[in-house]
JSON list of C-alpha atoms in Angstrom, two decimals:
[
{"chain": "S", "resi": 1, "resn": "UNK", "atom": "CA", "xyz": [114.99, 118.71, 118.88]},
{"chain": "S", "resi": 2, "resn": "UNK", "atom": "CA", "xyz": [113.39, 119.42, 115.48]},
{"chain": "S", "resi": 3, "resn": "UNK", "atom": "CA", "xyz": [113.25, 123.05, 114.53]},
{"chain": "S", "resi": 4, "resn": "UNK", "atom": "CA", "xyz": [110.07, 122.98, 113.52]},
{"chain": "S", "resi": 5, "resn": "UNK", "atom": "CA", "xyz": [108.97, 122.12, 116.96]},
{"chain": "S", "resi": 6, "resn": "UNK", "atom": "CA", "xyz": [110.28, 125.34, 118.13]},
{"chain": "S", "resi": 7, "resn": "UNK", "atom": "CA", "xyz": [108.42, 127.23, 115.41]},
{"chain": "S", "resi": 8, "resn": "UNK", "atom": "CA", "xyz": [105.31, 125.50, 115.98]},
{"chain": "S", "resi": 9, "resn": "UNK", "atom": "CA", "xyz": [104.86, 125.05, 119.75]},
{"chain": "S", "resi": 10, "resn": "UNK", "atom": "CA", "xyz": [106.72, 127.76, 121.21]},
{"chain": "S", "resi": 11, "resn": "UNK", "atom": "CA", "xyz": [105.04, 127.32, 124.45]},
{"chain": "S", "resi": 12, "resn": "UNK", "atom": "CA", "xyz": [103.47, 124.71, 125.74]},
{"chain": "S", "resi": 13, "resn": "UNK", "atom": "CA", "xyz": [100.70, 124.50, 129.26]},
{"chain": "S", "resi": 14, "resn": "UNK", "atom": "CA", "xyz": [100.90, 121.74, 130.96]},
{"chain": "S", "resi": 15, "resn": "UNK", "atom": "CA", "xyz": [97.08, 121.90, 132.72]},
{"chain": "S", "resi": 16, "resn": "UNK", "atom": "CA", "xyz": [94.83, 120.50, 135.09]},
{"chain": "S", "resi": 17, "resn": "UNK", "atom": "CA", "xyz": [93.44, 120.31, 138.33]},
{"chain": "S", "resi": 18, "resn": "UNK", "atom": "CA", "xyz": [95.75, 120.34, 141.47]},
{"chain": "S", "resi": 19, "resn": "UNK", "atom": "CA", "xyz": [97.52, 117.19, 141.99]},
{"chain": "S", "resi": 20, "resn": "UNK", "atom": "CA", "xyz": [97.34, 116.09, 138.59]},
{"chain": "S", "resi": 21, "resn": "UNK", "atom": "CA", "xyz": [101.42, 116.18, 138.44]},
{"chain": "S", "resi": 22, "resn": "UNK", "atom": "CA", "xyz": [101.70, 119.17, 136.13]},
{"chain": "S", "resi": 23, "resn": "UNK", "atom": "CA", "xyz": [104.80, 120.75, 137.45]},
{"chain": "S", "resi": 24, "resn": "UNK", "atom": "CA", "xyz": [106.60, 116.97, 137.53]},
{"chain": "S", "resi": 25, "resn": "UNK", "atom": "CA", "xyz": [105.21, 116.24, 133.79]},
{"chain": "S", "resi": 26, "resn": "UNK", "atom": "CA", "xyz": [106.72, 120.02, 133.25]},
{"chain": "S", "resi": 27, "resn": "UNK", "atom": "CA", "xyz": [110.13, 119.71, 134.22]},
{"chain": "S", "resi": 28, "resn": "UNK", "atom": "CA", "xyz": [110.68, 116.48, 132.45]},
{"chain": "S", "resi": 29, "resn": "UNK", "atom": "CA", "xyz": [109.40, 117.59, 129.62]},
{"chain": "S", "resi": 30, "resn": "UNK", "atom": "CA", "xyz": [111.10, 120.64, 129.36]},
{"chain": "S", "resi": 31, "resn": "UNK", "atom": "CA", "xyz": [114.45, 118.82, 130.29]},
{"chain": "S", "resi": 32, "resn": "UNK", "atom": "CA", "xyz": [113.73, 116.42, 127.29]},
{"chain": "S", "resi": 33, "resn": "UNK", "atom": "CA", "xyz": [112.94, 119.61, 125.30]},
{"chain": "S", "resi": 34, "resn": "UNK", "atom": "CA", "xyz": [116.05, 121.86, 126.68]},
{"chain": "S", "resi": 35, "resn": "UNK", "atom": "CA", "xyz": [112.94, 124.46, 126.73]},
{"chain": "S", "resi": 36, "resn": "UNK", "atom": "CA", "xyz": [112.68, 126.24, 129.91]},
{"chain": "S", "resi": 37, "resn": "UNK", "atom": "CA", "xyz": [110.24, 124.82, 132.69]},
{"chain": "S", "resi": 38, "resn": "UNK", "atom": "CA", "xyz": [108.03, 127.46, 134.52]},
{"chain": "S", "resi": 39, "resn": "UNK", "atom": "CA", "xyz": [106.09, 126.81, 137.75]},
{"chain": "S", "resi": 40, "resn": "UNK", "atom": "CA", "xyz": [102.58, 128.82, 136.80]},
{"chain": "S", "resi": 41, "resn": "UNK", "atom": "CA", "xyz": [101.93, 128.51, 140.81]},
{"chain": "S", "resi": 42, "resn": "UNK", "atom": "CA", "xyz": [104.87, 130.59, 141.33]},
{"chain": "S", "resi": 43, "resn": "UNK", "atom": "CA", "xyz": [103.65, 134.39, 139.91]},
{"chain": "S", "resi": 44, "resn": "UNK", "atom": "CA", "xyz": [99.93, 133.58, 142.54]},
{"chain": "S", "resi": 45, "resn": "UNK", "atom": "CA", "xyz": [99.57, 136.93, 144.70]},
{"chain": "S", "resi": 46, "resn": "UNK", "atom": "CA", "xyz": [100.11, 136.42, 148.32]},
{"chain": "S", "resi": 47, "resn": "UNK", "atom": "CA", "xyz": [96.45, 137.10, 148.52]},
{"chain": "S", "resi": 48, "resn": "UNK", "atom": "CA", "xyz": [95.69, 134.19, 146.37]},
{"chain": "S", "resi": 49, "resn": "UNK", "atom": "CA", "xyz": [97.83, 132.18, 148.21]},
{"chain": "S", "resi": 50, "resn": "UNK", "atom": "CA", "xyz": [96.21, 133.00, 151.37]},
{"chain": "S", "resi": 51, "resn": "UNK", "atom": "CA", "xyz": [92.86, 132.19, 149.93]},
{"chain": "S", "resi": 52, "resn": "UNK", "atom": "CA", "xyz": [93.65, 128.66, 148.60]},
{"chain": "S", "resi": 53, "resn": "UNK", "atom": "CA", "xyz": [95.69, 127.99, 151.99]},
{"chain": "S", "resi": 54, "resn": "UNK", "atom": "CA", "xyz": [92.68, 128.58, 153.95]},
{"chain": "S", "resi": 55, "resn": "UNK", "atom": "CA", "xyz": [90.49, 126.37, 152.03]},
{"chain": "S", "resi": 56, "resn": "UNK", "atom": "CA", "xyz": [88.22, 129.44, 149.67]},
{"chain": "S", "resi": 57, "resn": "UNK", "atom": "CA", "xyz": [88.29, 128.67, 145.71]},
{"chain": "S", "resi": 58, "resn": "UNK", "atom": "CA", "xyz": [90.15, 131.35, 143.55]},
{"chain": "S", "resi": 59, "resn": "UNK", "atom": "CA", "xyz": [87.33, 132.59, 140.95]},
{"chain": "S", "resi": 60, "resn": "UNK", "atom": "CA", "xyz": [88.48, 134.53, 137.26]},
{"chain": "S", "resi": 61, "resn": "UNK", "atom": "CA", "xyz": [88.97, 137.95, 139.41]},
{"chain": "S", "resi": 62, "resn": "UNK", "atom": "CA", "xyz": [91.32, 136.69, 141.25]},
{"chain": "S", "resi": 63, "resn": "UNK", "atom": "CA", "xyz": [92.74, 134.79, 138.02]},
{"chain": "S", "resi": 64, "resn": "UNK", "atom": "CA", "xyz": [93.21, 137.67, 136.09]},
{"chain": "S", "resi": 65, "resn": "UNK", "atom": "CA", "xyz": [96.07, 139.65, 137.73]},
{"chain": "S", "resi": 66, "resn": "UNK", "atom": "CA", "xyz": [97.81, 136.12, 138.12]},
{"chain": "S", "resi": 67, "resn": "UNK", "atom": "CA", "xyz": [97.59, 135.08, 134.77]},
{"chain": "S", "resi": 68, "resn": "UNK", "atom": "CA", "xyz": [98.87, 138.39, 133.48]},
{"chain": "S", "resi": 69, "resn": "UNK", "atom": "CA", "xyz": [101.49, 138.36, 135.82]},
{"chain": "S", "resi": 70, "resn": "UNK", "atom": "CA", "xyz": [102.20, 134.59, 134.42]},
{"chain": "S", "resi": 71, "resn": "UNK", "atom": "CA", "xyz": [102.04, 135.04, 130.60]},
{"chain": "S", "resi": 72, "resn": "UNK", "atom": "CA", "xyz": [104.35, 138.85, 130.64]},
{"chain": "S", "resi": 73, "resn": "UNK", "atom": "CA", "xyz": [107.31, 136.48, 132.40]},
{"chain": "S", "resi": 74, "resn": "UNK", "atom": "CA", "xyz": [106.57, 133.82, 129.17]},
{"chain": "S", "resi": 75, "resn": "UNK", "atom": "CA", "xyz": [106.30, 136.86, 126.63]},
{"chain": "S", "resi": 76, "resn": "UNK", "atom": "CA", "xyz": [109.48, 139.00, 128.00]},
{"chain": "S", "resi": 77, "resn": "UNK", "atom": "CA", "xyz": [111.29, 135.10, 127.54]},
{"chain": "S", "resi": 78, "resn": "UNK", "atom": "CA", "xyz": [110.94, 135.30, 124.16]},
{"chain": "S", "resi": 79, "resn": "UNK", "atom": "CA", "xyz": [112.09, 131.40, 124.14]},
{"chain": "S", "resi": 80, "resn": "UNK", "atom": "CA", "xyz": [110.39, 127.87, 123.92]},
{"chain": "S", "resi": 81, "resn": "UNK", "atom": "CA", "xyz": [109.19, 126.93, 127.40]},
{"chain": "S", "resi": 82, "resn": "UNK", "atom": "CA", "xyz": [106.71, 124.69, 129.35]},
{"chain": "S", "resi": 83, "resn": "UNK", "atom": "CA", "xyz": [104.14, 126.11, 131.86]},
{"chain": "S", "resi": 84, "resn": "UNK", "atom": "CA", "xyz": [103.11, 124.32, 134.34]},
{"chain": "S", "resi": 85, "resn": "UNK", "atom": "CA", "xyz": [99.22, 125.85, 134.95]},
{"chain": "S", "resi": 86, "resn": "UNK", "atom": "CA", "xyz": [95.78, 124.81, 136.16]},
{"chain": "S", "resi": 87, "resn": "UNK", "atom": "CA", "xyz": [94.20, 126.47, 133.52]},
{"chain": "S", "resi": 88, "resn": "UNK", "atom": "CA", "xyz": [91.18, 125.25, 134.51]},
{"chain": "S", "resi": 89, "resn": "UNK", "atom": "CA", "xyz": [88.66, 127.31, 132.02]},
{"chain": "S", "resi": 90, "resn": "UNK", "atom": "CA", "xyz": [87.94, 128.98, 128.61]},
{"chain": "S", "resi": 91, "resn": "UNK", "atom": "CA", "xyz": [88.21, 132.23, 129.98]},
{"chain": "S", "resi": 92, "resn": "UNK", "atom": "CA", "xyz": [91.29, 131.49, 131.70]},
{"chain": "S", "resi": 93, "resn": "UNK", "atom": "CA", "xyz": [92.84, 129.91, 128.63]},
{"chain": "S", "resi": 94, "resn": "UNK", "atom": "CA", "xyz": [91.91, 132.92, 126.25]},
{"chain": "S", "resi": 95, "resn": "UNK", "atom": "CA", "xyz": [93.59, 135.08, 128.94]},
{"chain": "S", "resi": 96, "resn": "UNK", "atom": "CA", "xyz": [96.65, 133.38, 128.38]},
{"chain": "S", "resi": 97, "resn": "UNK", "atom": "CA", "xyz": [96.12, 133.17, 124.30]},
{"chain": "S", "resi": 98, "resn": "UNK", "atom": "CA", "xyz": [96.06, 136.78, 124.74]},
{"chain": "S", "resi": 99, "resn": "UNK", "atom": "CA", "xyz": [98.92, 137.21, 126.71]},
{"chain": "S", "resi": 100, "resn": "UNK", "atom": "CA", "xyz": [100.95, 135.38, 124.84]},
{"chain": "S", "resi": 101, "resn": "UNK", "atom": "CA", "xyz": [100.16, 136.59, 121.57]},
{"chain": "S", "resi": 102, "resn": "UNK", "atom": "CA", "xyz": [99.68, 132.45, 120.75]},
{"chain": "S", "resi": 103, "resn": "UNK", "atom": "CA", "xyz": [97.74, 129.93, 120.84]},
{"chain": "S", "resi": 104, "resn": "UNK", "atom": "CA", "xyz": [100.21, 127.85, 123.33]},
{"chain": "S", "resi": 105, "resn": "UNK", "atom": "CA", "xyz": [99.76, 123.84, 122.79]},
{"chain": "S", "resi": 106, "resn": "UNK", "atom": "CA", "xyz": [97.76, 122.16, 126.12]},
{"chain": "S", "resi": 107, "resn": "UNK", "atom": "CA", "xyz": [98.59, 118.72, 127.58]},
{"chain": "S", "resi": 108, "resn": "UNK", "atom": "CA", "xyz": [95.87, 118.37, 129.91]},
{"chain": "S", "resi": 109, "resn": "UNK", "atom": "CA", "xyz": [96.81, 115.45, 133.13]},
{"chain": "S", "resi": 110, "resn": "UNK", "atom": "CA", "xyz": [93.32, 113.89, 133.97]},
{"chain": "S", "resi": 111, "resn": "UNK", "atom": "CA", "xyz": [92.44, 110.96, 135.99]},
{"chain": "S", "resi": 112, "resn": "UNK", "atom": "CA", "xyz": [89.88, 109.88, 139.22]},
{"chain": "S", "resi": 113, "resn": "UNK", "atom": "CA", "xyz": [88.89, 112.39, 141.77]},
{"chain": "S", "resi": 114, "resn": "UNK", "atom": "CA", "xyz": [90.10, 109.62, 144.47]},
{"chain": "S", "resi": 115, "resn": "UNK", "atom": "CA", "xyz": [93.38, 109.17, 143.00]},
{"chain": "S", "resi": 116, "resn": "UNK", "atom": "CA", "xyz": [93.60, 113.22, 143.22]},
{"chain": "S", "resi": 117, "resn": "UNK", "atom": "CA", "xyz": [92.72, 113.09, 146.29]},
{"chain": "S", "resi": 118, "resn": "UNK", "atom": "CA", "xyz": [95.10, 111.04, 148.07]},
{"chain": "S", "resi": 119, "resn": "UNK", "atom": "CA", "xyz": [98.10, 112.96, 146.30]},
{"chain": "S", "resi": 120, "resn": "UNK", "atom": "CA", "xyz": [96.93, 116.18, 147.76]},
{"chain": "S", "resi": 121, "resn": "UNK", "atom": "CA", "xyz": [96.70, 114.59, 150.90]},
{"chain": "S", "resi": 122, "resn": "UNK", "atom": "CA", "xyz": [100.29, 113.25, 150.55]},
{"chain": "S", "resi": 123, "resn": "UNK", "atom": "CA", "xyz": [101.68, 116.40, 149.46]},
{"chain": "S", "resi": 124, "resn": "UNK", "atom": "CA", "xyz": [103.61, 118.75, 151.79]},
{"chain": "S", "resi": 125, "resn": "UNK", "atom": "CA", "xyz": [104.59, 122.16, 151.77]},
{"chain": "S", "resi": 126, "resn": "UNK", "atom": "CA", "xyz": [102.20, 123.21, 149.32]},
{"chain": "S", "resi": 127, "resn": "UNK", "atom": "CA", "xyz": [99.92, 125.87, 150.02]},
{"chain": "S", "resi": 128, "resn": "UNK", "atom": "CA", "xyz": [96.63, 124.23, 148.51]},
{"chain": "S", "resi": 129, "resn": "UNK", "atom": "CA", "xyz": [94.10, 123.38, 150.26]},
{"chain": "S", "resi": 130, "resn": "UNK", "atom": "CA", "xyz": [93.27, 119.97, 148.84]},
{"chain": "S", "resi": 131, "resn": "UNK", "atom": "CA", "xyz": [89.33, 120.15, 150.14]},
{"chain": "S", "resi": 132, "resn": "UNK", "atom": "CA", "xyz": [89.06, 122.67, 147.25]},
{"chain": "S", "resi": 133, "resn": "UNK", "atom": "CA", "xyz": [89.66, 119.80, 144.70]},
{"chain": "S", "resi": 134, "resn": "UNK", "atom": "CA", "xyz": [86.35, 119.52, 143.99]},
{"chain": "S", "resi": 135, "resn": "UNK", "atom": "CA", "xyz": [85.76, 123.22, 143.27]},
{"chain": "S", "resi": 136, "resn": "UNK", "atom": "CA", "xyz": [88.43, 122.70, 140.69]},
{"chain": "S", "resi": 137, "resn": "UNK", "atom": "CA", "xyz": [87.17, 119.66, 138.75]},
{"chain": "S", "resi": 138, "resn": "UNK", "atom": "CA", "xyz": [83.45, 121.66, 138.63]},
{"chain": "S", "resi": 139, "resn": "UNK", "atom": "CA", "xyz": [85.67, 124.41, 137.23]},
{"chain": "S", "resi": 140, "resn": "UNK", "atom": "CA", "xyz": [87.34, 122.57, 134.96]},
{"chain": "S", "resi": 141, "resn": "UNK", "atom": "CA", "xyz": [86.68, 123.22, 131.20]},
{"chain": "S", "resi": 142, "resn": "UNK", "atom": "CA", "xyz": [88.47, 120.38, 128.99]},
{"chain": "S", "resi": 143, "resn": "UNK", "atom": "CA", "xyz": [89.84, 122.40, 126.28]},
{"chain": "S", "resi": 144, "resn": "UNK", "atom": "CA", "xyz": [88.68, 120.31, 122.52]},
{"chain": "S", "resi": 145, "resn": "UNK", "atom": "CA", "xyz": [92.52, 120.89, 121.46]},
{"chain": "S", "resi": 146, "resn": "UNK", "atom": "CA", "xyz": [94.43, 119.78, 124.55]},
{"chain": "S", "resi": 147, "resn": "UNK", "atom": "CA", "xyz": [95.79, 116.16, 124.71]},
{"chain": "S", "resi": 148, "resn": "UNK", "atom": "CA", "xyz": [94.85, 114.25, 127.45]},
{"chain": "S", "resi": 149, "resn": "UNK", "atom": "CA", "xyz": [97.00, 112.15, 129.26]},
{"chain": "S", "resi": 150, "resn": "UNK", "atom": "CA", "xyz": [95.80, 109.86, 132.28]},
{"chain": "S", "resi": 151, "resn": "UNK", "atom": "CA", "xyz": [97.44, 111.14, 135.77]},
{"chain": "S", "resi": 152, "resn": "UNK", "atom": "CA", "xyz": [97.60, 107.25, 136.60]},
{"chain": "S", "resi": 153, "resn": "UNK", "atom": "CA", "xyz": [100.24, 106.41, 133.84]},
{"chain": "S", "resi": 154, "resn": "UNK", "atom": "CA", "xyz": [104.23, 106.55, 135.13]},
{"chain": "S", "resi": 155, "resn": "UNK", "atom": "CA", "xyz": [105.99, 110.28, 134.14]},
{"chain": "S", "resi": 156, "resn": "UNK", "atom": "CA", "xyz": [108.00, 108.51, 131.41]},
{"chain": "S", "resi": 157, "resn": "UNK", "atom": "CA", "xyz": [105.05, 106.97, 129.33]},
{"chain": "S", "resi": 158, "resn": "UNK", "atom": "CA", "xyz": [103.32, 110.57, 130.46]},
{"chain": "S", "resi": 159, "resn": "UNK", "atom": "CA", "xyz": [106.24, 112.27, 128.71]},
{"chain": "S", "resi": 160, "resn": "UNK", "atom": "CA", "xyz": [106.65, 110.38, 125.52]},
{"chain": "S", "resi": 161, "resn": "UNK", "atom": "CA", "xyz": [102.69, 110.95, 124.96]},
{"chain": "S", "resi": 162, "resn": "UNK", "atom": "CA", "xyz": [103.15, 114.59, 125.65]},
{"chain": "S", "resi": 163, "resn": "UNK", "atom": "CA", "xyz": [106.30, 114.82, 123.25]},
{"chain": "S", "resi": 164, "resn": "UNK", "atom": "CA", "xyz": [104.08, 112.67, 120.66]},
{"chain": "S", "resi": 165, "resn": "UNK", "atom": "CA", "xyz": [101.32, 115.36, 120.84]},
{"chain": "S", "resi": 166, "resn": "UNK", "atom": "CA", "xyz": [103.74, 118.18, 120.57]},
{"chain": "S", "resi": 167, "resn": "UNK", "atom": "CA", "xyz": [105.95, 116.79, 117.33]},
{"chain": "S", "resi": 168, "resn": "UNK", "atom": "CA", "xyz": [102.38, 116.20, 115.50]},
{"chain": "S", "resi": 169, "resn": "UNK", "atom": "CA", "xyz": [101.31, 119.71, 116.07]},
{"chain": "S", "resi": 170, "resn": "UNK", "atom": "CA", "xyz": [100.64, 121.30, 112.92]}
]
């Protein structure tokens, strides 16, 4: 891997709605990197948890303790890594700017409500709720900066787009 990648994309968020394939796009990324891969989903409160599970949208109140709870892990790292996170608005995103004490680089995974739709369905063990997809696309804020890369595509032409996007950041 180039140094200058390191220097210039310390961290990068993989984002989007849920079922978009952010924490698959993630790891494979971060394996191609040798950067370490963290599961955003993983520093939720139980309470959050709870609310998703039983079908009530999370709002930026109950954002905020997660998302400082998500970027302190990244800071106290102090090492390249991929984040796998909805990061679904502005707000949210500063949050994590903030955090981090950078500007991290954002792949955003996009693609048709239906298609969505029927992953969330096909997913088990996870504890969303997938009739709060919709809440989450009229949440979601494309970010002007973030590369966009159509959920529909296989993970390997997903992951050379995402590695094109982060060599040419500048």
């Amino acid at each position: 891997m180039p140094e200058s990648l390191r220097e210039l994309s310390p961290v990068a968020v993989v984002m989007g709605v849920s079922g978009s394939g952010k924490s698959t796009l993630g790891r494979a990324l971060a394996t191609r990197l040798g950067w370490a891969f963290i599961e955003g989903d993983d520093f939720h409160s139980a309470a959050n948890t709870a609310k998703m599970a039983a079908g009530q949208p999370l709002d930026n109140s109950d954002r905020r303790d997660w998302v400082a709870a998500l970027t302190e892990f990244v800071r106290m790292r102090r090492a390249p890594c991929i984040v796998s996170c909805s990061a679904l608005n502005a707000v949210v995103r500063d949050w994590i700017a903030d955090g981090l004490s950078i500007a991290p680089a954002y792949i955003l995974l996009d693609g048709p409500a239906a298609l969505l739709q029927e992953r969330l369905v096909a997913r088990r063990g996870h504890f969303f709720d997938p009739a709060l997809l919709g809440s989450q696309i009229d949440t979601l804020e494309p970010p002007d900066d973030a590369t966009r890369i159509d959920i529909a595509l296989p993970t390997e032409q997903q992951l050379r787009l995402a590695l094109a996007a982060l060599a040419s950041v500048s």
